[in-house]
Short mmCIF file of C-alpha atoms in Angstrom, two decimals:
data_model
loop_
_atom_site.label_atom_id
_atom_site.label_comp_id
_atom_site.label_asym_id
_atom_site.label_seq_id
_atom_site.Cartn_x
_atom_site.Cartn_y
_atom_site.Cartn_z
CA MET A 1 10.53 -6.37 -12.59
CA LYS A 2 10.90 -10.15 -12.21
CA LYS A 3 9.53 -11.66 -9.13
CA CYS A 4 12.11 -13.13 -6.73
CA LEU A 5 10.65 -17.06 -5.40
CA PRO A 6 12.52 -16.39 -1.89
CA LEU A 7 12.13 -19.45 -0.79
CA LEU A 8 13.48 -22.02 -3.12
CA MET A 9 16.29 -19.35 -3.77
CA ILE A 10 17.49 -18.81 -0.29
CA LEU A 11 17.25 -23.17 -0.23
CA GLY A 12 19.24 -22.80 -3.44
CA VAL A 13 22.51 -20.55 -3.03
CA LEU A 14 23.66 -21.46 0.52
CA THR A 15 25.61 -25.13 -0.20
CA SER A 16 28.98 -22.85 -0.57
CA CYS A 17 28.22 -19.82 2.61
CA PHE A 18 27.47 -21.59 5.22
CA LEU A 19 29.13 -21.08 9.22
CA PRO A 20 32.47 -22.64 9.65
CA ASP A 21 31.81 -26.01 10.52
CA ARG A 22 30.08 -26.57 14.15
CA THR A 23 30.06 -30.59 13.72
CA VAL A 24 27.77 -32.21 16.14
CA SER A 25 29.70 -35.02 17.53
CA ALA A 26 26.56 -37.43 18.08
CA ALA A 27 26.32 -40.38 15.89
CA GLY A 28 24.06 -41.46 13.63
CA TYR A 29 22.73 -37.45 12.60
CA GLN A 30 23.77 -37.88 9.27
CA ASP A 31 21.92 -41.28 8.94
CA ALA A 32 18.76 -39.41 11.00
CA LEU A 33 18.98 -36.36 8.03
CA VAL A 34 19.37 -38.42 4.67
CA GLU A 35 16.62 -40.47 6.46
CA THR A 36 14.11 -37.60 7.22
CA LEU A 37 15.01 -35.47 3.49
CA LYS A 38 14.54 -38.47 1.66
CA LYS A 39 10.86 -38.54 3.17
CA GLY A 40 10.69 -34.88 1.73
CA PRO A 41 9.54 -32.59 5.17
CA SER A 42 8.18 -29.60 3.07
CA THR A 43 6.28 -32.12 1.15
CA ALA A 44 4.76 -33.61 4.48
CA LEU A 45 3.83 -29.75 5.42
CA ASN A 46 2.03 -29.06 2.32
CA LEU A 47 4.36 -26.36 1.94
CA ASN A 48 3.37 -24.58 -1.23
CA THR A 49 4.76 -21.08 -0.70
CA HIS A 50 5.89 -18.03 -3.14
CA GLY A 51 5.32 -19.87 -6.75
CA ARG A 52 7.02 -23.32 -5.89
CA LYS A 53 5.92 -26.69 -5.59
CA ALA A 54 6.80 -28.40 -1.90
CA ALA A 55 8.71 -31.17 -3.95
CA ASP A 56 11.04 -28.13 -5.43
CA ILE A 57 11.64 -27.19 -2.11
CA ASP A 58 12.54 -30.16 -0.95
CA ILE A 59 15.14 -30.64 -3.38
CA LYS A 60 16.65 -27.59 -2.49
CA LEU A 61 16.81 -28.64 1.06
CA SER A 62 18.15 -31.71 0.58
CA GLU A 63 20.97 -29.44 -1.46
CA LEU A 64 21.52 -27.19 1.69
CA TYR A 65 22.10 -29.76 4.14
CA HIS A 66 24.08 -31.67 2.07
CA GLY A 67 25.84 -29.38 1.68
CA HIS A 68 26.19 -28.61 4.81
CA ASN A 69 27.88 -32.55 5.83
CA LEU A 70 24.60 -33.16 6.59
CA GLU A 71 24.92 -31.37 10.29
CA PRO A 72 22.22 -29.66 12.11
CA PHE A 73 22.74 -25.92 12.08
CA TRP A 74 20.66 -25.12 14.80
CA ILE A 75 21.52 -28.15 17.09
CA GLU A 76 24.43 -28.89 19.41
CA ASN A 77 25.45 -31.24 22.10
CA GLY A 78 22.53 -32.85 22.05
CA LYS A 79 20.02 -29.83 22.08
CA CYS A 80 18.59 -26.95 20.39
CA ASP A 81 21.27 -23.66 20.76
CA ILE A 82 20.44 -20.30 21.67
CA ARG A 83 20.50 -19.09 17.74
CA GLY A 84 17.71 -21.81 17.13
CA SER A 85 15.55 -20.84 20.13
CA GLN A 86 16.39 -17.08 19.33
CA ILE A 87 14.66 -18.44 16.00
CA LEU A 88 11.85 -19.76 18.00
CA SER A 89 10.79 -16.85 19.74
CA VAL A 90 10.31 -14.74 16.69
CA LEU A 91 8.52 -17.19 15.45
CA THR A 92 6.21 -17.44 17.48
CA ASP A 93 5.99 -13.58 18.37
CA ALA A 94 4.59 -13.56 14.51
CA GLY A 95 1.72 -12.75 15.16
CA SER A 96 2.59 -8.95 16.83
CA HIS A 97 3.16 -8.26 12.77
CA GLY A 98 0.21 -9.69 11.90
CA LEU A 99 1.33 -13.14 10.73
CA ASP A 100 -0.01 -15.71 11.96
CA PRO A 101 3.00 -18.18 13.46
CA ALA A 102 1.34 -21.70 12.33
CA ASP A 103 3.04 -20.55 8.97
CA TYR A 104 6.00 -21.22 10.38
CA PHE A 105 6.01 -24.80 12.35
CA VAL A 106 5.48 -23.34 15.56
CA LYS A 107 3.79 -26.00 17.39
CA LYS A 108 5.86 -28.79 15.75
CA ILE A 109 9.07 -27.17 16.77
CA GLY A 110 7.26 -27.05 20.03
CA HIS A 111 6.41 -30.52 19.35
CA PHE A 112 9.90 -31.69 19.39
CA TRP A 113 11.72 -28.79 21.27
CA ASN A 114 12.59 -31.75 24.59
CA LYS A 115 13.00 -34.83 22.72
CA THR A 116 16.87 -35.77 23.37
CA ASP A 117 16.42 -38.45 20.88
CA THR A 118 18.68 -37.96 17.01
CA VAL A 119 15.64 -38.16 14.97
CA SER A 120 13.59 -35.62 17.23
CA LEU A 121 16.62 -33.57 17.46
CA VAL A 122 16.99 -33.60 13.19
CA ARG A 123 13.16 -32.84 13.00
CA LEU A 124 13.84 -30.12 15.02
CA ASP A 125 16.52 -28.75 13.03
CA VAL A 126 14.86 -29.02 10.29
CA LEU A 127 11.55 -27.45 11.40
CA LEU A 128 13.63 -24.65 12.47
CA THR A 129 15.30 -23.92 9.18
CA LEU A 130 11.68 -24.02 7.34
CA GLY A 131 10.41 -21.69 10.01
CA MET A 132 13.55 -19.53 9.92
CA MET A 133 13.37 -19.10 5.82
CA ARG A 134 9.68 -19.18 5.43
CA TYR A 135 9.74 -15.97 8.60
CA VAL A 136 13.02 -14.21 6.16
CA ALA A 137 10.89 -14.51 3.04
CA ASP A 138 7.68 -13.74 3.88
CA GLN A 139 8.84 -9.73 5.75
CA GLN A 140 10.82 -9.51 2.37
CA GLU A 141 7.82 -10.08 -0.19
CA GLY A 142 4.55 -10.38 1.66
CA ARG A 143 2.91 -13.50 2.35
CA ILE A 144 1.21 -13.89 -1.05
CA GLN A 145 1.08 -13.16 -4.03
CA PRO A 146 -0.97 -10.61 -5.13
CA TYR A 147 -0.34 -10.16 -8.52
CA GLN A 148 -1.61 -13.64 -9.07
CA ILE A 149 -5.37 -12.06 -7.39
CA ASP A 150 -5.27 -9.57 -10.06
CA PRO A 151 -2.07 -8.38 -11.79
CA GLU A 152 -3.25 -5.21 -13.18
CA LEU A 153 -4.69 -3.34 -9.29
CA PHE A 154 -1.64 -5.56 -7.92
CA ALA A 155 1.40 -5.31 -10.11
CA ALA A 156 3.52 -2.98 -7.69
CA ALA A 157 2.78 -6.81 -4.94
CA SER A 158 5.48 -8.18 -7.68
CA ASP A 159 7.99 -4.48 -7.53
CA ILE A 160 10.57 -6.37 -5.59
CA GLU A 161 14.03 -7.25 -6.08
CA VAL A 162 15.90 -8.84 -2.85
CA ASP A 163 19.35 -9.87 -3.34
CA TRP A 164 18.69 -13.67 -1.33
CA ASN A 165 22.63 -14.78 -1.55
CA VAL A 166 23.49 -12.09 0.42
CA LEU A 167 20.71 -11.92 2.74
CA MET A 168 20.86 -16.04 3.47
CA LYS A 169 24.61 -16.10 3.96
CA ALA A 170 23.79 -13.45 6.64
CA ALA A 171 21.19 -15.25 8.14
CA PHE A 172 22.83 -18.58 8.14
CA ASN A 173 26.21 -16.96 10.15
CA ALA A 174 24.21 -14.11 12.34
CA PRO A 175 25.26 -15.12 15.95
CA ASP A 176 22.18 -12.72 16.96
CA MET A 177 19.11 -14.17 14.96
CA LYS A 178 16.57 -12.92 17.25
CA THR A 179 17.83 -9.14 16.11
CA PHE A 180 18.54 -10.33 12.60
CA LEU A 181 14.72 -11.30 12.11
CA GLU A 182 13.35 -7.99 13.95
CA GLN A 183 15.26 -6.96 10.76
CA GLN A 184 13.56 -8.23 8.23
CA ALA A 185 10.45 -6.68 9.07
CA PRO A 186 9.59 -3.58 7.32
CA PRO A 187 11.60 -0.30 7.87
CA PHE A 188 9.45 2.40 7.38
CA ILE A 189 7.96 4.47 10.52
CA GLN A 190 3.68 3.54 9.30
CA TYR A 191 4.51 -0.02 9.45
CA ARG A 192 6.03 0.01 13.35
CA ALA A 193 2.89 2.72 13.92
CA LEU A 194 0.82 0.09 12.42
CA GLN A 195 1.98 -2.64 14.85
CA LYS A 196 1.79 -0.36 17.57
CA LYS A 197 -1.76 -0.20 16.81
CA LEU A 198 -2.84 -3.74 16.22
CA ALA A 199 -0.87 -4.30 19.84
CA ASP A 200 -3.54 -2.66 20.46
CA TYR A 201 -6.85 -3.64 19.26
CA ARG A 202 -5.49 -6.78 20.15
CA ILE A 203 -6.53 -5.88 23.36
CA ILE A 204 -9.73 -3.99 22.69
CA ALA A 205 -10.48 -7.27 21.00
CA ALA A 206 -9.40 -9.62 24.21
CA ILE A 207 -11.82 -7.82 26.57
CA GLY A 208 -14.74 -8.35 24.08
CA GLY A 209 -14.25 -5.19 21.73
CA TRP A 210 -16.54 -2.31 21.61
CA PRO A 211 -20.50 -2.53 21.92
CA SER A 212 -22.71 -2.27 19.07
CA ILE A 213 -25.26 0.57 18.65
CA PRO A 214 -28.83 -0.31 18.13
CA THR A 215 -30.43 0.95 14.57
CA GLY A 216 -33.45 4.19 15.65
CA GLU A 217 -33.12 7.69 14.57
CA VAL A 218 -30.48 9.82 14.16
CA LEU A 219 -28.64 10.62 17.45
CA LYS A 220 -27.70 14.38 17.72
CA PRO A 221 -26.15 17.31 20.10
CA GLY A 222 -29.19 18.00 22.95
CA MET A 223 -31.09 14.62 22.56
CA THR A 224 -32.11 12.62 25.20
CA ASP A 225 -31.81 8.02 24.59
CA GLN A 226 -31.12 5.59 26.12
CA ARG A 227 -28.92 4.56 23.28
CA ILE A 228 -26.97 7.06 24.04
CA ARG A 229 -25.32 5.83 27.15
CA THR A 230 -24.27 2.80 24.12
CA LEU A 231 -23.31 5.37 22.24
CA ARG A 232 -20.67 6.75 25.16
CA LYS A 233 -19.35 3.17 25.91
CA ARG A 234 -18.63 2.39 22.06
CA LEU A 235 -16.44 5.77 22.23
CA ALA A 236 -15.10 5.55 25.55
CA VAL A 237 -13.68 1.77 23.81
CA THR A 238 -11.53 3.49 21.07
CA ALA A 239 -10.32 7.14 22.80
CA ASP A 240 -12.84 8.99 21.28
CA LEU A 241 -14.66 9.77 24.74
CA SER A 242 -13.44 9.85 28.63
CA ALA A 243 -13.69 6.78 30.16
CA ALA A 244 -15.54 8.83 33.29
CA ASP A 245 -18.47 10.40 30.95
CA ILE A 246 -19.93 6.98 29.69
CA ASP A 247 -22.65 7.07 32.31
CA SER A 248 -25.30 9.59 31.10
CA SER A 249 -28.29 9.43 27.73
CA GLU A 250 -27.55 12.67 27.04
CA PHE A 251 -25.92 13.93 24.41
CA ASP A 252 -24.40 17.09 25.73
CA PRO A 253 -21.06 18.94 23.74
CA ALA A 254 -18.70 16.46 24.80
CA LEU A 255 -20.47 13.67 22.88
CA GLU A 256 -20.67 15.91 20.09
CA GLU A 257 -17.34 16.72 20.55
CA ALA A 258 -15.55 12.77 20.73
CA VAL A 259 -18.40 11.94 17.83
CA LYS A 260 -16.42 14.26 15.88
CA LYS A 261 -13.13 13.20 16.39
CA PHE A 262 -14.67 9.78 15.36
CA GLN A 263 -15.49 11.17 13.05
CA LYS A 264 -12.41 13.08 11.81
CA ARG A 265 -10.66 9.46 12.21
CA HIS A 266 -12.83 7.69 10.13
CA HIS A 267 -13.09 10.28 6.99
CA LEU A 268 -16.85 10.92 7.61
CA GLY A 269 -18.00 14.64 7.58
CA SER A 270 -17.11 15.80 10.49
CA ASP A 271 -21.00 17.24 12.39
CA GLY A 272 -20.76 15.81 15.59
CA VAL A 273 -24.32 13.74 14.66
CA VAL A 274 -24.61 9.92 14.67
CA GLY A 275 -26.43 9.08 10.90
CA LYS A 276 -26.21 5.96 8.85
CA GLN A 277 -22.94 6.68 8.26
CA THR A 278 -21.13 7.32 11.48
CA LEU A 279 -23.75 4.65 12.65
CA ASP A 280 -22.23 2.27 10.33
CA ALA A 281 -18.94 2.55 11.39
CA MET A 282 -18.91 3.02 14.87
CA ASN A 283 -20.37 -0.56 14.74
CA ILE A 284 -18.13 -2.42 11.83
CA PRO A 285 -16.85 -4.76 14.72
CA VAL A 286 -13.18 -5.31 15.92
CA GLY A 287 -12.75 -7.99 14.31
CA THR A 288 -12.55 -6.51 11.26
CA ARG A 289 -10.58 -3.06 12.09
CA ILE A 290 -7.41 -5.43 13.21
CA GLN A 291 -7.80 -7.01 9.66
CA GLN A 292 -7.41 -3.69 7.75
CA ILE A 293 -5.08 -2.61 10.04
CA ILE A 294 -3.04 -6.69 9.29
CA ILE A 295 -3.69 -5.67 5.30
CA ASN A 296 -2.19 -2.60 5.09
CA MET A 297 1.33 -3.56 6.98
CA GLU A 298 1.05 -6.18 4.64
CA ARG A 299 1.72 -3.52 1.52
CA TYR A 300 4.82 -2.24 3.37
CA ARG A 301 6.02 -5.52 2.55
CA TRP A 302 6.09 -4.72 -1.74
CA LEU A 303 7.88 -1.73 -1.11
CA LYS A 304 11.24 -1.55 -1.79
CA ARG A 305 13.70 -1.05 1.49
CA SER A 306 15.34 1.73 -0.37
CA ILE A 307 12.90 3.83 0.58
CA MET A 308 14.35 5.96 3.33
CA ASP A 309 14.61 8.84 0.75
CA ASP A 310 15.24 12.63 2.51
CA ARG A 311 13.17 14.04 -0.16
CA LEU A 312 9.38 12.83 -1.49
CA VAL A 313 5.98 12.71 -2.70
CA ALA A 314 3.59 10.49 -1.59
CA VAL A 315 -0.16 9.86 -2.96
CA ASN A 316 -2.38 7.94 -0.64
CA ILE A 317 -5.32 6.85 -2.72
CA ALA A 318 -7.46 5.51 -0.21
CA GLY A 319 -7.00 8.82 1.58
CA PHE A 320 -7.52 11.34 -0.83
CA GLU A 321 -3.82 13.21 0.09
CA ALA A 322 -0.77 14.12 -1.40
CA VAL A 323 2.08 14.88 0.79
CA ALA A 324 5.77 16.12 0.02
CA GLY A 325 8.88 16.15 2.48
CA ARG A 326 10.38 13.30 4.40
CA PRO A 327 9.05 10.23 5.73
CA GLY A 328 7.17 11.16 8.97
CA ASN A 329 7.61 14.90 8.45
CA PHE A 330 5.55 16.37 5.68
CA ASP A 331 6.00 19.80 4.06
CA VAL A 332 3.20 20.08 1.89
CA ARG A 333 -0.12 18.19 2.22
CA THR A 334 -3.02 18.93 -0.34
CA PRO A 335 -6.16 16.75 -0.89
CA VAL A 336 -6.21 15.39 -4.01
CA ILE A 337 -8.64 13.72 -6.46
CA VAL A 338 -8.68 10.40 -7.50
CA GLY A 339 -10.10 7.97 -10.51
CA LYS A 340 -13.12 6.59 -10.85
CA PRO A 341 -14.09 2.94 -9.32
CA TYR A 342 -13.57 1.80 -13.40
CA HIS A 343 -10.50 4.61 -14.10
CA LYS A 344 -8.82 2.93 -10.82
CA THR A 345 -5.70 4.88 -9.69
CA PRO A 346 -2.79 2.77 -10.31
CA VAL A 347 -0.61 2.02 -7.45
CA PHE A 348 3.05 2.29 -8.81
CA ASN A 349 6.09 4.38 -7.71
CA ASP A 350 8.54 6.30 -10.27
CA THR A 351 10.62 9.67 -10.35
CA ILE A 352 9.47 13.08 -11.19
CA LYS A 353 11.32 14.74 -13.65
CA HIS A 354 9.20 18.03 -14.66
CA VAL A 355 6.73 20.76 -13.90
CA VAL A 356 4.85 21.74 -17.11
CA PHE A 357 3.25 25.16 -16.28
CA ASN A 358 0.04 26.03 -18.35
CA PRO A 359 -0.28 23.14 -19.96
CA PHE A 360 -1.82 21.71 -23.32
CA TRP A 361 -4.14 19.22 -21.82
CA THR A 362 -4.71 16.10 -24.80
CA LEU A 363 -7.62 14.06 -24.94
CA THR A 364 -7.15 10.01 -24.56
CA PRO A 365 -8.70 8.50 -27.80
CA SER A 366 -11.55 6.34 -25.09
CA ILE A 367 -12.32 10.20 -23.67
CA ALA A 368 -12.22 11.92 -27.06
CA ARG A 369 -14.88 8.56 -28.44
CA ASN A 370 -16.63 8.26 -25.53
CA GLU A 371 -17.28 11.51 -23.95
CA THR A 372 -16.27 14.08 -26.27
CA LEU A 373 -17.79 12.49 -29.79
CA PRO A 374 -21.31 12.17 -28.09
CA GLU A 375 -20.92 16.16 -27.08
CA LEU A 376 -19.60 17.53 -30.46
CA LYS A 377 -23.38 15.29 -32.51
CA LYS A 378 -25.31 17.15 -29.65
CA ASP A 379 -23.01 20.61 -29.99
CA PRO A 380 -20.76 20.77 -33.27
CA LEU A 381 -19.31 24.34 -31.69
CA TYR A 382 -18.34 22.53 -28.27
CA LEU A 383 -14.75 22.55 -29.24
CA GLU A 384 -14.90 26.19 -29.73
CA LYS A 385 -17.00 26.81 -26.67
CA ASN A 386 -13.94 24.67 -24.71
CA ASP A 387 -10.90 26.24 -26.38
CA MET A 388 -10.23 22.84 -28.15
CA ARG A 389 -8.83 22.08 -31.70
CA LEU A 390 -8.55 19.41 -34.16
CA PHE A 391 -6.21 18.04 -35.32
CA GLN A 392 -5.84 15.30 -38.41
CA GLY A 393 -3.85 12.54 -36.80
CA TRP A 394 -1.60 11.99 -33.61
CA ASP A 395 1.78 13.14 -35.20
CA ALA A 396 3.85 16.20 -33.61
CA ASP A 397 3.39 18.22 -37.16
CA SER A 398 -0.47 17.73 -37.68
CA PRO A 399 -2.60 19.69 -39.37
CA GLU A 400 -4.87 21.30 -37.83
CA LEU A 401 -8.80 21.30 -39.08
CA ASP A 402 -12.09 22.92 -38.90
CA PRO A 403 -14.47 21.28 -36.98
CA ALA A 404 -17.37 22.89 -38.13
CA ALA A 405 -16.67 21.47 -41.61
CA ILE A 406 -17.23 17.99 -40.18
CA ASP A 407 -20.39 16.50 -40.29
CA TRP A 408 -20.17 15.02 -36.90
CA SER A 409 -23.39 12.93 -37.25
CA GLN A 410 -21.62 10.83 -39.36
CA VAL A 411 -18.47 9.78 -37.29
CA SER A 412 -17.87 6.86 -35.54
CA LYS A 413 -16.22 5.91 -32.82
CA GLN A 414 -13.29 4.07 -34.47
CA ASN A 415 -13.37 6.89 -36.58
CA MET A 416 -13.27 9.26 -33.70
CA ASN A 417 -9.51 7.95 -33.26
CA LYS A 418 -8.15 9.53 -36.29
CA TYR A 419 -8.49 12.67 -34.89
CA ARG A 420 -6.39 13.79 -32.14
CA VAL A 421 -8.44 16.92 -29.64
CA ARG A 422 -6.31 19.44 -27.98
CA GLN A 423 -7.26 21.61 -25.11
CA ASP A 424 -5.40 25.43 -25.02
CA PRO A 425 -4.37 26.44 -22.13
CA GLY A 426 -6.39 28.88 -19.98
CA PRO A 427 -9.34 29.00 -16.93
CA ASN A 428 -11.13 25.51 -19.22
CA ASN A 429 -8.53 23.83 -18.95
CA ALA A 430 -8.79 20.44 -17.61
CA LEU A 431 -5.37 20.42 -16.25
CA GLY A 432 -5.92 23.10 -14.69
CA THR A 433 -2.64 25.81 -14.44
CA LEU A 434 0.51 22.92 -14.05
CA LYS A 435 0.76 19.22 -14.23
CA ILE A 436 3.95 17.45 -12.48
CA ILE A 437 5.37 14.64 -14.89
CA PHE A 438 6.72 11.65 -13.74
CA PRO A 439 7.27 10.08 -16.96
CA ASN A 440 5.41 6.49 -16.48
CA LYS A 441 3.27 3.58 -18.34
CA TYR A 442 -0.19 4.38 -17.11
CA HIS A 443 0.10 7.91 -18.25
CA VAL A 444 -1.04 9.49 -14.83
CA TYR A 445 0.57 12.52 -13.90
CA LEU A 446 -0.92 15.00 -10.59
CA HIS A 447 -1.99 18.23 -11.84
CA ASP A 448 -4.42 21.59 -11.03
CA THR A 449 -8.26 21.92 -12.46
CA PRO A 450 -10.88 24.14 -13.03
CA ALA A 451 -13.30 22.34 -11.02
CA HIS A 452 -12.21 23.17 -6.72
CA SER A 453 -14.61 22.78 -5.74
CA LEU A 454 -14.88 19.29 -6.39
CA PHE A 455 -12.64 19.10 -2.95
CA LYS A 456 -15.03 19.46 -0.77
CA GLN A 457 -16.55 16.54 -1.47
CA LYS A 458 -14.95 13.85 1.58
CA LYS A 459 -15.19 11.21 -1.02
CA ARG A 460 -13.06 11.99 -4.15
CA ALA A 461 -12.47 9.67 -6.71
CA PHE A 462 -13.46 11.82 -9.73
CA SER A 463 -10.97 11.55 -12.29
CA HIS A 464 -9.75 8.85 -14.58
CA GLY A 465 -6.98 8.29 -13.59
CA CYS A 466 -4.89 11.03 -13.28
CA ILE A 467 -4.11 12.69 -9.63
CA ARG A 468 -6.08 16.40 -8.87
CA MET A 469 -4.29 18.45 -6.63
CA ALA A 470 -6.44 20.98 -3.95
CA ARG A 471 -2.57 22.99 -4.23
CA PRO A 472 -0.99 22.35 -7.05
CA ALA A 473 1.25 26.17 -7.14
CA GLU A 474 2.50 24.88 -3.09
CA MET A 475 2.83 21.62 -4.63
CA ALA A 476 4.62 22.52 -7.68
CA ALA A 477 7.08 25.47 -5.37
CA TRP A 478 8.17 22.80 -3.08
CA VAL A 479 9.01 19.63 -5.96
CA LEU A 480 11.55 22.60 -7.87
CA GLY A 481 13.07 23.44 -4.69
CA GLY A 482 11.03 25.69 -2.77
CA GLU A 483 11.99 29.17 -1.31
CA LYS A 484 16.19 28.63 -0.91
CA ASN A 485 16.08 27.22 -4.68
CA GLY A 486 14.04 30.82 -5.27
CA TRP A 487 10.67 28.50 -6.52
CA ASP A 488 8.23 30.68 -3.78
CA LEU A 489 5.14 30.87 -4.53
CA ALA A 490 5.18 34.68 -6.02
CA ARG A 491 7.47 32.57 -8.44
CA ILE A 492 5.11 30.15 -9.72
CA LYS A 493 1.90 32.50 -9.31
CA LYS A 494 3.48 34.81 -11.99
CA ILE A 495 4.36 32.04 -14.87
CA ILE A 496 0.54 31.80 -14.00
CA ALA A 497 -0.74 34.47 -14.78
CA GLU A 498 1.70 34.23 -17.95
CA ARG A 499 -0.84 32.11 -19.97
CA LYS A 500 2.44 30.51 -21.92
CA ARG A 501 3.29 26.78 -21.65
CA HIS A 502 6.80 26.15 -20.30
CA ILE A 503 8.69 23.57 -19.07
CA GLU A 504 10.48 23.86 -15.75
CA VAL A 505 13.13 20.73 -15.12
CA LEU A 506 13.99 19.65 -11.95
CA ASP A 507 17.45 19.94 -10.79
CA GLN A 508 17.41 16.86 -8.55
CA PRO A 509 14.32 14.17 -9.57
CA VAL A 510 11.66 13.30 -6.53
CA PRO A 511 10.78 10.07 -5.58
CA ILE A 512 7.51 10.12 -6.12
CA TYR A 513 4.91 6.98 -4.47
CA ILE A 514 1.44 6.53 -5.25
CA LEU A 515 0.29 3.71 -2.27
CA TYR A 516 -3.39 2.69 -1.13
CA ARG A 517 -4.10 2.88 2.32
CA THR A 518 -6.87 2.32 3.87
CA THR A 519 -5.73 3.56 7.68
CA TYR A 520 -2.55 4.80 8.77
CA VAL A 521 -0.92 6.37 12.36
CA ASN A 522 -0.86 10.63 12.50
CA PRO A 523 2.86 10.39 13.96
CA GLY A 524 1.89 14.08 15.65
CA ASP A 525 -0.20 12.54 17.82
CA GLU A 526 -0.01 8.66 16.97
CA THR A 527 -3.80 8.54 16.47
CA LEU A 528 -4.97 6.51 14.00
CA TYR A 529 -7.00 7.38 10.96
CA PHE A 530 -9.70 4.46 8.58
CA HIS A 531 -10.68 5.00 5.37
CA GLU A 532 -13.16 3.23 2.87
CA ASP A 533 -11.59 0.58 0.83
CA ILE A 534 -12.75 2.69 -2.56
CA TYR A 535 -11.52 0.49 -5.19
CA GLY A 536 -12.41 -2.74 -2.85
CA ARG A 537 -8.70 -3.89 -2.28
CA ASP A 538 -9.12 -4.88 1.00
CA LYS A 539 -11.54 -7.26 0.47
CA LEU A 540 -9.31 -9.57 -2.41
CA LEU A 541 -6.15 -9.19 -0.09
CA ALA A 542 -9.10 -9.94 3.02
CA SER A 543 -9.53 -13.22 0.86
CA ALA A 544 -5.90 -13.86 0.55
CA LEU A 545 -4.45 -14.00 3.83
CA PHE A 546 -7.42 -14.80 5.87
CA ALA A 547 -8.88 -17.57 4.10
CA PRO A 548 -10.08 -20.55 6.19
CA ASN A 549 -7.54 -23.17 3.85
CA ARG A 550 -5.48 -19.98 2.45
#
């Protein structure tokens, strides 16, 4: 979809949609504005943002003020009015949203705040205008253009459409700028929850963070070790352990439970033992965790504000989990398997249209030539043993071939592309008993798998990009409407038992969101969880968001 260029568009659409005339009678405002605009405020501020150059922004800024009869927007009776004060208050508090107040010229605004001369007041007005509009643009679309970092990984970040004409008309006409600007933040439950955790972790940082636990032998229940005192202090800081239990060097049952709680929150094996992985997670600095929270808050700015669905399915790639229900109140949760780091599951949203029971699996050309062909060279009966059939070509009516009649040792990878390999329904089918389809350009879908033993693993990046579910029948029943629509587990299992391919079209399509979240808050108990950055996306975003000279 077309990427909005917010700051430039904001400035371009306002020449005919301002407040009724609030004429400032102080002489010289017009001349001062002309001179200020002529010098290029955006150029002076090096305001190259949201894909536009400062010089272009200055042109539109000039059009904006000329369209307002060269009168200030926020100055009245020789000082900043209440709406301008509200703007500064919100910009000053931008850090609570993981934003940087410096991006909105807060210090420069403060420099002119108590000035009374005309030129200073005009500069104050222009800075408030630029700061306010950049803040709105950042909250509505995100601070950076991630798709420029990696167009494939961050394609979803360009998938936002904003009606800037309506939005900015509302901005310049809002009687309460504080309320208006607060409404620009992402409206999602998780965003607000992460915002609270950001405040909590900044308090932890302000008091010195948590202690680093020295390396040494594995710490286990029943042990006595001086490092256990440090371990207790570390867990007490994040409330995994009661602060009253820090003065002991013994690894008692209470400490074991605290370690398990920490491990669960960090998606580690909950064995109560402090091995290398657990120790490494405990020693990650609080500053790094703060950045991780901010990065995940930023991702919510990429979502369409219309994601307020009563029924939805969401997949968290980094969390290896899919959920279904209402936001914050899910009916179904299932562990999932996602794409390997070199077969990354993409981030996108779409709509679930139908469920296929007892599906065929048509191998992709890349799987056929890179994985199936080598097996055929070793064993010409490979297809037969795996319930697979071979077809001459990719058309629906392509004739079926006898694999035993082909000398596979002479077939190249390029020649393999002309064959279509299809696996029939059955216990060996790679898609398992069903698949849930939301047609998309990535050819990604939710499906069952015969390899359920893989769900015992904590880190489950094993697929070619599609999403395998541990509880496919439960998800299918929910997607199809659940018991109230006649879709209980018994009916699902009966269809599967028939071993015949069957397609069921949804009466009401369901939106699905494939997300990448490395931290989230459990709505039930407000516990903060962290996940490993399996695809390195946090690292890429951190380099853009927190680089010294960004």
